[in-house]
Amino acid sequence: MIVLEWLFLTIAPCDAAEPWQLGSQDAATPIMQGVMDLHHDIFFFLILILVFVSRILVRALWHFHYKKNPIPQRIVHGTTIEILRTIFPSIIPMFIAIPSFVLLYSMDEVVVDPAITIKAIGHQWYRTYEYSDYNSSDEESLTFDSYTIPEDDPELGQSRLLEVDNRVVVPAKTNLRIIVTPADVPHSWAVPSSGVKCDAVPGRSNQTSISVQREGVYYGQCSEIRGTNHASIVVEAVPRKDYGSRVSNQLIPQTNQTGEA
Amino acid sequence: MEEVHLQTAPADFRFPSTNQTRHCFTRYIEFHRCLAAKGEESGDCEKFAKYYRSLCPVEWIEKWNEQRENGTFPGPL
């Protein structure tokens, strides 16, 4: 049991960018899992085509080198091969298109109404988050600003230029609607492990739905950078029963962020 | 802490796509038309108020409230 526990503690999900990372971050939402599965589907056909084309190219260069084959052939037609090389490449995109469209349309499908709406408002050099589901008047939203922690300030264990002072707290396993809009210039709200990237265009309010399946802290970056220290987005998913107390404590500064689960 | 009941503006089939600008604007107008039709005291309009407050950024709401007071609101109230 102790051995298993130790093993668990050493396997941390990748929810932030790692140095020299080649693959995607670990999926935290069904959308991101779908994106990764689609990537694997397409990559299979990609490798097939790569190997096939490379083999033909190398064969042609090797066997028809002018020293080995000084007299070229004069074949100009070949009906069978022309039919085959037209049909096969048109079947392959069909195999790619089917899972791609399945994912695309299932992302848009509204199965359940969202439980929470969170507004992410991009300002030139920070983000403001508004939780307005429980106002009884126009002024009462829970609103807070989220600034990137500058390079000199992070505590031991925090990621440089990825941490923020106030994180977006969301309940896990809940359908969320995120409304993204900017206050000034175009921004983009992106969290790779949740499979979210939503552009914020002035005068327009865009919606994106996610449902974070596991608790944790997810790091993202603004994908239309507007200045230094602008980029960080941090989403923290907490168990649903803790959500109420976390949000009501949100405006109290948290002094021990690295110890939080 | 006991489970908080989570509820927000439902998905509206009139606005199925990503762009929810008109959704927010429509809910705001619906609220004020409801107020004009039913009066401030009846609680029926509170539902629309919750919807527009969930969907619309506070900045937009403040701007529209000001425009309504000045009489320059560009919508069919």
XYZ file of C-alpha atoms in Angstrom:
338
model
C 0.000 0.000 0.000
C 2.803 2.380 0.891
C 4.539 1.482 -2.349
C 1.398 2.223 -4.342
C 0.913 5.529 -2.606
C 4.495 6.550 -3.319
C 3.998 5.639 -6.957
C 0.890 7.786 -7.129
C 2.672 10.784 -5.657
C 5.399 10.620 -8.256
C 3.021 10.530 -11.201
C 1.624 14.027 -11.449
C -0.646 14.899 -14.356
C 0.882 17.346 -16.798
C -1.381 20.380 -16.577
C 1.157 23.064 -17.379
C 3.752 23.483 -20.093
C 6.868 21.397 -19.449
C 10.305 22.249 -20.841
C 10.998 20.513 -24.173
C 7.550 19.014 -24.160
C 6.672 17.098 -27.328
C 3.161 15.814 -26.695
C -0.028 17.389 -25.428
C -0.737 18.094 -21.800
C -2.939 15.541 -20.035
C -6.614 15.880 -20.807
C -8.854 17.248 -18.105
C -12.084 17.530 -20.076
C -13.904 15.257 -22.517
C -13.205 17.755 -25.297
C -9.461 17.545 -24.809
C -9.628 13.777 -24.668
C -11.511 13.864 -27.980
C -8.902 16.165 -29.474
C -6.111 13.823 -28.436
C -7.938 10.785 -29.821
C -8.490 12.559 -33.125
C -4.829 13.453 -33.212
C -3.903 9.799 -32.800
C -6.341 8.778 -35.544
C -4.939 11.281 -38.011
C -1.337 10.575 -37.032
C -1.773 6.937 -37.997
C -2.716 7.868 -41.568
C 0.003 10.468 -41.600
C 2.677 7.878 -40.827
C 1.226 5.499 -43.403
C 1.428 8.122 -46.121
C 4.875 9.285 -45.023
C 6.350 5.801 -45.145
C 4.697 4.989 -48.474
C 5.783 8.169 -50.218
C 9.307 7.995 -48.817
C 9.712 4.430 -49.965
C 8.598 5.224 -53.502
C 10.829 8.270 -53.652
C 13.896 6.424 -52.421
C 13.225 3.504 -54.752
C 12.867 5.779 -57.739
C 16.048 7.658 -56.931
C 17.976 4.455 -56.318
C 16.877 2.339 -59.252
C 16.611 5.012 -61.911
C 19.873 6.805 -61.242
C 21.369 7.860 -64.587
C 24.488 5.729 -64.076
C 22.485 2.568 -63.377
C 19.701 3.268 -65.846
C 21.018 5.457 -68.661
C 18.119 4.902 -71.110
C 14.808 6.146 -69.734
C 11.583 4.336 -70.598
C 8.972 5.996 -72.742
C 5.823 5.003 -70.893
C 3.350 7.860 -70.688
C 0.055 6.188 -69.699
C -0.968 3.522 -67.257
C -4.701 3.430 -66.766
C -4.785 1.036 -63.824
C -2.258 2.893 -61.747
C -3.870 6.220 -62.535
C -7.227 4.991 -61.288
C -5.713 3.499 -58.138
C -3.683 6.578 -57.267
C -6.804 8.706 -57.571
C -9.153 6.480 -55.598
C -6.909 5.633 -52.630
C -5.976 9.216 -51.740
C -9.617 10.186 -51.805
C -10.562 7.418 -49.407
C -7.968 8.387 -46.833
C -9.427 11.870 -46.153
C -12.773 10.192 -45.612
C -11.269 8.160 -42.780
C -9.838 11.345 -41.373
C -13.003 13.379 -41.842
C -15.343 11.043 -40.019
C -13.785 11.289 -36.540
C -13.031 14.950 -37.145
C -16.637 15.896 -37.825
C -17.859 13.708 -34.982
C -15.679 15.660 -32.588
C -16.569 19.010 -34.097
C -20.305 18.541 -33.828
C -20.200 16.891 -30.433
C -18.288 19.870 -29.084
C -21.185 22.124 -30.034
C -23.955 19.869 -28.881
C -25.836 21.102 -25.853
C -26.817 18.071 -23.859
C -27.260 19.626 -20.464
C -27.714 23.255 -19.539
C -24.636 24.731 -17.939
C -24.651 25.004 -14.166
C -22.426 28.044 -13.873
C -21.502 30.985 -16.047
C -18.125 32.582 -15.538
C -17.160 35.674 -17.455
C -13.506 36.070 -18.375
C -12.872 39.655 -19.363
C -9.544 40.439 -20.936
C -7.884 43.677 -20.091
C -4.693 44.867 -21.670
C -2.404 43.436 -19.020
C -4.578 41.231 -16.782
C -7.876 39.395 -16.673
C -11.012 40.042 -14.657
C -13.333 37.224 -13.733
C -16.964 37.792 -12.853
C -19.219 35.281 -11.218
C -22.666 36.804 -11.540
C -25.101 33.957 -11.103
C -26.295 35.020 -7.691
C -26.605 38.765 -7.904
C -29.766 40.363 -6.769
C -28.876 43.653 -8.381
C -26.686 44.883 -11.178
C -23.786 45.835 -8.970
C -23.152 42.823 -6.840
C -21.106 40.411 -8.984
C -18.228 38.592 -7.430
C -15.467 40.169 -9.461
C -11.724 39.899 -9.109
C -8.662 40.679 -11.153
C -6.049 38.119 -11.986
C -2.508 39.373 -12.513
C 0.550 37.357 -13.490
C 3.000 37.115 -10.621
C 6.072 39.029 -11.848
C 9.403 37.274 -12.272
C 10.955 38.410 -9.019
C 8.101 37.359 -6.807
C 7.229 33.691 -7.140
C 7.640 31.420 -4.106
C 9.626 28.199 -4.195
C 7.807 25.628 -6.301
C 5.761 28.066 -8.341
C 6.137 28.262 -12.105
C 7.765 31.387 -13.478
C 5.473 33.581 -15.545
C 2.651 31.057 -15.254
C 1.270 31.763 -11.786
C -1.334 34.359 -10.975
C -2.396 35.967 -7.769
C -6.097 35.044 -7.975
C -7.063 31.844 -9.712
C -10.381 31.051 -11.327
C -12.018 28.542 -9.013
C -14.468 26.158 -10.653
C -16.226 23.045 -9.413
C -15.137 19.752 -10.963
C -17.501 17.543 -12.975
C -19.856 20.456 -13.638
C -20.874 21.898 -16.983
C -19.499 25.394 -17.137
C -20.202 28.117 -19.595
C -17.294 30.524 -19.968
C -18.113 33.843 -21.590
C -15.030 35.489 -23.025
C -14.979 39.123 -23.958
C -12.361 41.870 -23.829
C -12.532 45.343 -22.438
C -10.075 46.899 -24.843
C -8.184 44.933 -27.489
C -8.541 41.363 -28.801
C -7.423 38.631 -26.408
C -7.764 34.879 -26.336
C -8.493 32.664 -23.336
C -6.733 29.326 -23.665
C -6.149 26.409 -21.275
C -4.520 23.508 -23.173
C -5.277 20.721 -20.720
C -8.961 21.598 -20.860
C -8.942 21.852 -24.633
C -10.190 25.447 -24.523
C -9.162 28.313 -26.719
C -11.684 31.067 -27.158
C -10.923 34.386 -28.800
C -12.072 37.573 -27.166
C -13.036 40.200 -29.715
C -14.082 43.713 -28.688
C -17.826 44.184 -28.912
C -18.492 40.473 -29.050
C -19.121 37.949 -26.344
C -18.096 34.371 -27.093
C -19.160 31.328 -25.183
C -17.321 28.080 -24.654
C -18.426 25.107 -22.547
C -16.205 22.809 -20.592
C -16.641 20.232 -17.911
C -13.452 19.639 -15.948
C -13.359 15.986 -14.943
C -10.678 15.990 -12.282
C -9.605 18.346 -9.536
C -6.344 20.147 -10.008
C -4.735 23.354 -11.097
C -4.586 23.990 -14.827
C -2.322 26.527 -16.435
C -3.026 28.309 -19.659
C -1.848 31.361 -21.507
C -3.538 34.207 -23.276
C -3.148 33.450 -26.971
C -3.144 37.061 -28.134
C -0.459 38.546 -25.975
C -0.874 42.196 -25.226
C 2.245 43.118 -23.271
C 4.789 41.880 -20.776
C 3.596 39.713 -17.897
C 0.265 39.479 -19.654
C -0.108 35.860 -20.464
C -1.060 33.708 -17.504
C -4.393 32.056 -16.953
C -4.816 29.641 -14.064
C -7.930 27.593 -13.473
C -8.330 25.647 -10.290
C -10.935 22.904 -10.181
C -12.131 21.947 -6.733
C -14.567 19.268 -5.598
C -18.107 20.465 -5.970
C -18.826 20.481 -2.258
C -15.926 22.844 -1.609
C -16.825 25.231 -4.385
C -19.141 27.479 -2.367
C -16.704 28.115 0.442
C -13.760 28.602 -1.922
C -15.561 31.213 -3.942
C -16.767 33.107 -0.908
C -13.198 33.137 0.420
C -11.806 34.131 -2.943
C -11.423 37.761 -2.117
C -9.366 37.002 0.969
C -5.683 36.830 -0.086
C -4.307 33.288 -0.041
C -0.938 33.123 1.667
C -0.165 29.446 1.195
C -0.891 28.702 -2.445
C 1.668 25.939 -2.925
C 0.023 23.815 -0.247
C -3.427 23.987 -1.801
C -4.825 20.870 -3.462
C -20.506 23.079 3.685
C -23.671 21.735 2.114
C -24.067 21.547 -1.667
C -24.687 24.926 -3.181
C -27.448 24.812 -5.748
C -25.809 25.791 -9.018
C -27.980 27.423 -11.620
C -27.424 29.879 -14.423
C -28.937 31.183 -17.650
C -29.931 28.105 -19.667
C -28.696 27.434 -23.184
C -31.061 29.265 -25.523
C -31.869 27.530 -28.797
C -32.301 30.944 -30.473
C -28.565 31.466 -30.003
C -26.955 28.101 -30.560
C -23.515 29.215 -31.655
C -20.433 30.658 -30.041
C -21.453 34.285 -30.412
C -23.621 35.128 -27.430
C -23.619 38.894 -27.845
C -27.217 38.991 -29.055
C -28.261 36.508 -26.377
C -27.072 38.844 -23.647
C -28.644 41.864 -25.377
C -31.940 40.065 -25.910
C -32.201 38.999 -22.274
C -31.572 42.567 -21.144
C -34.297 43.856 -23.436
C -36.689 41.100 -22.361
C -36.216 42.093 -18.746
C -37.025 45.721 -19.374
C -39.971 44.924 -21.593
C -41.255 42.620 -18.884
C -40.905 45.436 -16.363
C -42.746 47.811 -18.670
C -45.508 45.267 -19.186
C -45.894 43.902 -15.671
C -44.553 46.630 -13.443
C -41.645 46.769 -11.039
C -43.286 45.074 -8.075
C -44.223 41.747 -9.636
C -41.515 39.165 -9.220
C -42.004 37.596 -12.648
C -39.256 39.589 -14.245
C -36.570 38.523 -11.815
C -35.843 35.455 -13.923
C -34.828 37.601 -16.913
C -32.745 39.778 -14.651
C -30.751 36.789 -13.436
C -30.195 35.675 -17.001
C -28.836 38.936 -18.288
C -26.659 39.426 -15.224
C -25.099 35.998 -15.751
C -24.426 36.514 -19.427
C -23.488 40.148 -19.819
C -20.258 41.755 -18.665
C -20.838 44.336 -15.956
C -19.367 47.054 -18.160
C -21.980 46.519 -20.836
C -24.808 46.553 -18.278
C -23.581 49.798 -16.776
C -23.306 51.390 -20.190
C -26.789 50.292 -21.164
C -28.273 51.474 -17.878
C -26.747 54.869 -18.486
C -28.059 54.947 -22.030
C -31.538 54.081 -20.826
C -31.422 56.940 -18.352
C -30.314 59.324 -21.065
C -32.880 58.015 -23.480
C -30.229 56.931 -25.975
C -30.566 53.160 -25.616
C -30.419 51.620 -29.117
C -32.885 48.819 -28.601
C -36.630 48.137 -28.681
C -37.396 48.548 -25.024
